[in-house]
């Protein structure tokens, strides 16, 4: 019997930023709300069951308008996990938080200015932008 494999390549059309911060997630969300004039609201945890490998429970915050959607994720699983790398994005596990911006970020500052504003925050030690299409586990961001 022949076996066919479905090979799908996803194109990610969002901006992704990694943040290094020792702050708690609710503190970081509050600071981002004040600085960027957002309304990040805690959402139910994302639960990703990874086919007999384990389970990730990812804490996330959401700010949505008619122009853009912004999500703040904690990169590490909130629950104990059997996975060797319990991260939403294991490729960039050195980053504590991930900031995902959909729809071009209309109404938000341009990328260089956004990075400057985030870096200036005392709660944030480092900010980097990533191309999500280059990440090995980019399908973790599709929901």
CSV table of C-alpha atoms in Angstrom, one decimal:
chain,number,residue,atom,x,y,z
A,1,UNK,CA,0.0,0.0,0.0
A,2,UNK,CA,1.3,3.4,-1.0
A,3,UNK,CA,1.7,6.1,1.7
A,4,UNK,CA,1.3,9.7,0.8
A,5,UNK,CA,2.6,12.5,2.9
A,6,UNK,CA,1.1,15.9,3.0
A,7,UNK,CA,3.8,18.6,3.0
A,8,UNK,CA,2.4,22.0,3.7
A,9,UNK,CA,4.4,25.2,3.8
A,10,UNK,CA,2.8,28.0,5.8
A,11,UNK,CA,3.5,31.6,5.0
A,12,UNK,CA,3.5,33.7,8.1
A,13,UNK,CA,2.3,37.3,7.5
A,14,UNK,CA,3.0,38.8,11.0
A,15,UNK,CA,5.9,40.5,12.7
A,16,UNK,CA,7.5,38.6,15.6
A,17,UNK,CA,9.6,40.2,18.3
A,18,UNK,CA,11.5,38.4,21.1
A,19,UNK,CA,11.8,40.1,24.5
A,20,UNK,CA,14.2,39.2,27.3
A,21,UNK,CA,12.6,40.3,30.6
A,22,UNK,CA,12.7,39.0,34.2
A,23,UNK,CA,9.4,40.6,34.9
A,24,UNK,CA,6.2,38.7,35.5
A,25,UNK,CA,3.9,38.5,32.5
A,26,UNK,CA,1.1,40.6,34.0
A,27,UNK,CA,3.7,43.3,34.9
A,28,UNK,CA,5.1,43.3,31.4
A,29,UNK,CA,1.7,43.5,29.9
A,30,UNK,CA,0.8,46.4,32.1
A,31,UNK,CA,4.0,48.3,31.1
A,32,UNK,CA,3.3,47.6,27.4
A,33,UNK,CA,-0.2,48.9,27.8
A,34,UNK,CA,1.0,52.1,29.3
A,35,UNK,CA,3.9,52.7,26.9
A,36,UNK,CA,2.3,51.7,23.6
A,37,UNK,CA,-1.3,52.7,24.6
A,38,UNK,CA,-2.6,49.2,24.2
A,39,UNK,CA,-5.2,47.1,26.1
A,40,UNK,CA,-3.5,43.7,26.4
A,41,UNK,CA,-6.0,41.5,28.2
A,42,UNK,CA,-5.2,38.1,29.6
A,43,UNK,CA,-6.7,35.2,27.6
A,44,UNK,CA,-7.2,31.6,28.5
A,45,UNK,CA,-3.9,29.7,28.2
A,46,UNK,CA,-3.1,28.2,24.8
A,47,UNK,CA,-2.9,24.4,25.1
A,48,UNK,CA,-0.8,22.7,22.4
A,49,UNK,CA,-0.9,18.9,22.4
A,50,UNK,CA,2.1,17.8,20.5
A,51,UNK,CA,1.4,14.3,19.1
A,52,UNK,CA,2.5,11.9,21.8
A,53,UNK,CA,5.5,14.1,22.7
A,54,UNK,CA,3.9,16.3,25.4
A,55,UNK,CA,1.8,19.3,26.0
A,56,UNK,CA,2.5,23.0,26.1
A,57,UNK,CA,0.5,25.5,28.2
A,58,UNK,CA,1.3,29.0,26.9
A,59,UNK,CA,0.2,32.1,28.8
A,60,UNK,CA,-1.0,34.9,26.4
A,61,UNK,CA,-2.4,38.4,26.3
A,62,UNK,CA,-4.4,39.9,23.4
A,63,UNK,CA,-5.0,43.4,22.1
A,64,UNK,CA,-7.3,43.5,19.1
A,65,UNK,CA,-8.6,46.4,17.0
A,66,UNK,CA,-10.1,46.5,13.5
A,67,UNK,CA,-6.6,47.5,12.2
A,68,UNK,CA,-4.3,45.1,14.0
A,69,UNK,CA,-3.9,42.3,16.5
A,70,UNK,CA,-1.1,42.1,19.0
A,71,UNK,CA,-0.4,39.1,21.2
A,72,UNK,CA,2.1,38.8,24.0
A,73,UNK,CA,3.1,35.1,24.7
A,74,UNK,CA,5.3,33.7,27.4
A,75,UNK,CA,7.8,31.6,25.5
A,76,UNK,CA,8.1,28.8,28.2
A,77,UNK,CA,5.3,26.4,29.1
A,78,UNK,CA,3.3,27.4,32.2
A,79,UNK,CA,2.9,23.8,33.3
A,80,UNK,CA,5.5,21.1,33.8
A,81,UNK,CA,6.1,19.4,30.5
A,82,UNK,CA,7.6,16.1,29.4
A,83,UNK,CA,9.2,17.9,26.5
A,84,UNK,CA,12.9,18.4,26.4
A,85,UNK,CA,12.4,21.9,25.2
A,86,UNK,CA,9.0,23.2,26.6
A,87,UNK,CA,9.0,26.4,24.6
A,88,UNK,CA,6.5,27.9,22.1
A,89,UNK,CA,9.5,28.8,19.9
A,90,UNK,CA,12.3,26.4,20.8
A,91,UNK,CA,14.5,28.0,18.1
A,92,UNK,CA,14.7,31.2,20.1
A,93,UNK,CA,14.3,29.9,23.7
A,94,UNK,CA,16.7,32.5,25.1
A,95,UNK,CA,13.8,35.0,24.8
A,96,UNK,CA,11.3,35.0,27.7
A,97,UNK,CA,8.4,36.6,25.8
A,98,UNK,CA,7.2,36.8,22.2
A,99,UNK,CA,5.3,39.7,20.7
A,100,UNK,CA,3.3,38.9,17.6
A,101,UNK,CA,1.8,41.7,15.5
A,102,UNK,CA,-0.7,40.9,12.7
A,103,UNK,CA,-2.0,43.1,9.9
A,104,UNK,CA,1.0,45.3,9.4
A,105,UNK,CA,0.7,47.0,12.7
A,106,UNK,CA,-1.4,49.9,11.5
A,107,UNK,CA,-1.8,52.3,14.3
A,108,UNK,CA,1.4,51.2,16.0
A,109,UNK,CA,4.8,52.9,15.7
A,110,UNK,CA,7.1,51.7,12.8
A,111,UNK,CA,9.3,48.8,13.6
A,112,UNK,CA,12.6,50.7,14.4
A,113,UNK,CA,10.7,53.1,16.7
A,114,UNK,CA,8.8,50.2,18.4
A,115,UNK,CA,12.1,48.4,19.1
A,116,UNK,CA,13.5,51.7,20.5
A,117,UNK,CA,10.5,52.1,22.8
A,118,UNK,CA,10.6,48.5,24.0
A,119,UNK,CA,14.4,48.6,24.6
A,120,UNK,CA,14.0,51.9,26.6
A,121,UNK,CA,11.7,50.1,29.2
A,122,UNK,CA,13.5,49.2,32.4
A,123,UNK,CA,11.5,45.8,32.4
A,124,UNK,CA,13.0,44.8,29.1
A,125,UNK,CA,16.7,43.9,28.7
A,126,UNK,CA,16.7,42.9,25.0
A,127,UNK,CA,14.4,43.1,22.0
A,128,UNK,CA,15.0,41.4,18.6
A,129,UNK,CA,12.9,41.0,15.5
A,130,UNK,CA,12.6,37.6,13.8
A,131,UNK,CA,11.3,36.5,10.5
A,132,UNK,CA,8.7,33.9,11.5
A,133,UNK,CA,9.1,32.1,8.1
A,134,UNK,CA,12.7,31.3,9.2
A,135,UNK,CA,11.7,29.5,12.4
A,136,UNK,CA,11.6,25.8,12.5
A,137,UNK,CA,8.4,25.7,14.7
A,138,UNK,CA,6.5,28.5,13.0
A,139,UNK,CA,3.3,26.4,12.9
A,140,UNK,CA,3.1,26.9,16.7
A,141,UNK,CA,2.0,30.5,15.9
A,142,UNK,CA,-0.9,29.5,13.6
A,143,UNK,CA,-4.2,29.3,15.5
